CSV table of C-alpha atoms in Angstrom, one decimal:
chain,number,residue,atom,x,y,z
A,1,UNK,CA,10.1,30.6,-11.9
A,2,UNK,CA,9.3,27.0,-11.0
A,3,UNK,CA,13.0,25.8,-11.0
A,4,UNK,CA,13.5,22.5,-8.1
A,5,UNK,CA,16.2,22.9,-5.8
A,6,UNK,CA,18.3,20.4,-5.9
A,7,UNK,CA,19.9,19.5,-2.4
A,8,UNK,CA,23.6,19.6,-2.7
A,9,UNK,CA,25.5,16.8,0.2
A,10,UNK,CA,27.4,19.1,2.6
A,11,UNK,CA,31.4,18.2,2.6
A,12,UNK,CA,32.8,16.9,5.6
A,13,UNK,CA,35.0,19.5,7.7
A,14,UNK,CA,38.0,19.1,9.8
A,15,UNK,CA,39.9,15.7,10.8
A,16,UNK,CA,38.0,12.8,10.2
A,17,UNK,CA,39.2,9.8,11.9
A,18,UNK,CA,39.3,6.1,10.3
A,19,UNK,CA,36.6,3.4,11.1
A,20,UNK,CA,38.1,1.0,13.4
A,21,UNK,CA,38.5,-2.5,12.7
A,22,UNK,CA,36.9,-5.4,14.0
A,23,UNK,CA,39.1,-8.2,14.4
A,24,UNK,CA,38.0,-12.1,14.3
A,25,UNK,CA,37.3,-14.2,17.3
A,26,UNK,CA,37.0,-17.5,17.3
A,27,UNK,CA,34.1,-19.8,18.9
A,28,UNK,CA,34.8,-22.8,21.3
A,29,UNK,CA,31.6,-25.0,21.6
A,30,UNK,CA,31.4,-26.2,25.7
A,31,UNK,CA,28.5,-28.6,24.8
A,32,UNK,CA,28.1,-31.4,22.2
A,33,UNK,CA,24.8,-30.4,20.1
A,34,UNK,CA,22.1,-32.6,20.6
A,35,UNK,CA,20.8,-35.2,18.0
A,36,UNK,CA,18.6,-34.3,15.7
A,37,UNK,CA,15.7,-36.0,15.3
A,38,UNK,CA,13.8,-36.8,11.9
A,39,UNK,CA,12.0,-34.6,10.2
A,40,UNK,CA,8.6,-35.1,9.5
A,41,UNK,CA,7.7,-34.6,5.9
A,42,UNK,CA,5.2,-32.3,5.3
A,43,UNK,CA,1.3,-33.7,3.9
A,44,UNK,CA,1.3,-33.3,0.2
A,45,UNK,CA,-1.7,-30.8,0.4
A,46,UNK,CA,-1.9,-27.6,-0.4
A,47,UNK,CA,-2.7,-25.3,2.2
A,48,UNK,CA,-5.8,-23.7,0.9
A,49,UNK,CA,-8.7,-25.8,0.4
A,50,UNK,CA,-11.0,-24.5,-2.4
A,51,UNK,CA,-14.4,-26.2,-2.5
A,52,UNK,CA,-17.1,-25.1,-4.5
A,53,UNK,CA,-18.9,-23.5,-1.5
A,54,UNK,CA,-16.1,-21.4,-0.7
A,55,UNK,CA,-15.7,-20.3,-4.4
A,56,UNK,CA,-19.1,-19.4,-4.8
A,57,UNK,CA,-18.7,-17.5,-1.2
A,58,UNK,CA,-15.6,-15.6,-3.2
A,59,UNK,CA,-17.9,-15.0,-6.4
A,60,UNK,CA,-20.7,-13.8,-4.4
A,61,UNK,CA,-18.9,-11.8,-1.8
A,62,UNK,CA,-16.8,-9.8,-4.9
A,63,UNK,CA,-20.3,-9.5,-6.7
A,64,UNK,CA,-21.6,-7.7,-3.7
A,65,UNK,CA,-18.6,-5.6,-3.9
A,66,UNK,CA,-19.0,-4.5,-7.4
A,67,UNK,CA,-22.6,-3.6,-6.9
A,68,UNK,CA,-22.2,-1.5,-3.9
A,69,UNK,CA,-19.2,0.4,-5.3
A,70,UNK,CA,-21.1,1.1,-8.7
A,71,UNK,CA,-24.4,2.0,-6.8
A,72,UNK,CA,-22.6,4.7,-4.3
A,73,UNK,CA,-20.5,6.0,-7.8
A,74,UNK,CA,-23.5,6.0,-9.7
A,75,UNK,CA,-25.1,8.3,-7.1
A,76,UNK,CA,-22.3,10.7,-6.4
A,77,UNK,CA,-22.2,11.2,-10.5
A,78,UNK,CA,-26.5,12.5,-10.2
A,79,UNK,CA,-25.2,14.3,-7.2
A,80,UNK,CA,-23.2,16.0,-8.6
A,81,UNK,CA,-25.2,16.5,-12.0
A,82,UNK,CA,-28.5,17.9,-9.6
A,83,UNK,CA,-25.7,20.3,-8.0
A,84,UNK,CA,-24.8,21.3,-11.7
A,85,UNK,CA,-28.4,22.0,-12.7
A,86,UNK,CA,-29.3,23.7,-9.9
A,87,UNK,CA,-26.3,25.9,-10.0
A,88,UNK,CA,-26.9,26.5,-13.9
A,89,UNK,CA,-30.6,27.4,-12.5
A,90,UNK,CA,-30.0,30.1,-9.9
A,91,UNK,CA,-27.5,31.6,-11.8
A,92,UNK,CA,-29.9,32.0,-14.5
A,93,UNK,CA,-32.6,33.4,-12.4
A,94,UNK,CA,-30.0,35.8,-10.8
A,95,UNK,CA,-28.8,37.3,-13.9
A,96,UNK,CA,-32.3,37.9,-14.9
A,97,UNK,CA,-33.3,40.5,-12.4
C-alpha cells in the first residue's frame, strides 16, 4: 500500500549532437604589472578580545536565556496539564447526566 515511487531518468530520444570543443587561446600582456609593494604583516593579536566584562556579559546574557526558555516551557507544560483536567472534568460531568 505504502510502496515509494521511485523516479526512473527518462532516456534521451533522437540524434543527439556532440558538445563542442573549446580550443586554447593564448594571452599577450600590453602592460608591464606594476611593483608590488610590501606587505604589511599582520598584529600578532587575535581578533576577538575577551575580557572578563565581556565574559560575564556572555554568562549572563545565556543565563537569561536559559531562564526565559524554561519559564515559558514550564508554563505551556501546566497549560496543557489545566486543559487536561479540565477536559477529564467536563467529560465526567457530561457522562453523568
Amino acid at each position: 500500500m505504502f510502496r515509494p515511487k521511485v523516479p526512473t531518468m527518462p532516456q534521451p530520444t533522437g540524434l543527439t549532437t556532440p558538445p563542442a570543443v573549446a580550443e586554447p587561446t593564448t594571452i599577450t600582456p600590453h602592460a608591464p604589472a606594476p611593483a608590488s609593494t610590501a606587505a604589511t604583516p599582520a598584529p600578532n593579536r587575535s581578533v576577538v578580545q575577551l575580557t572578563p566584562g565581556i565574559v560575564l556579559a556572555l554568562v549572563g546574557g545565556g543565563t537569561a536565556v536559559v531562564l526565559v526558555v524554561g519559564a515559558v516551557l514550564v508554563s505551556m507544560l501546566l497549560t496543557a496539564a489545566s486543559v487536561a483536567v479540565c477536559a477529564i472534568t467536563v467529560r465526567s460531568v457530561i457522562a453523568r447526566r
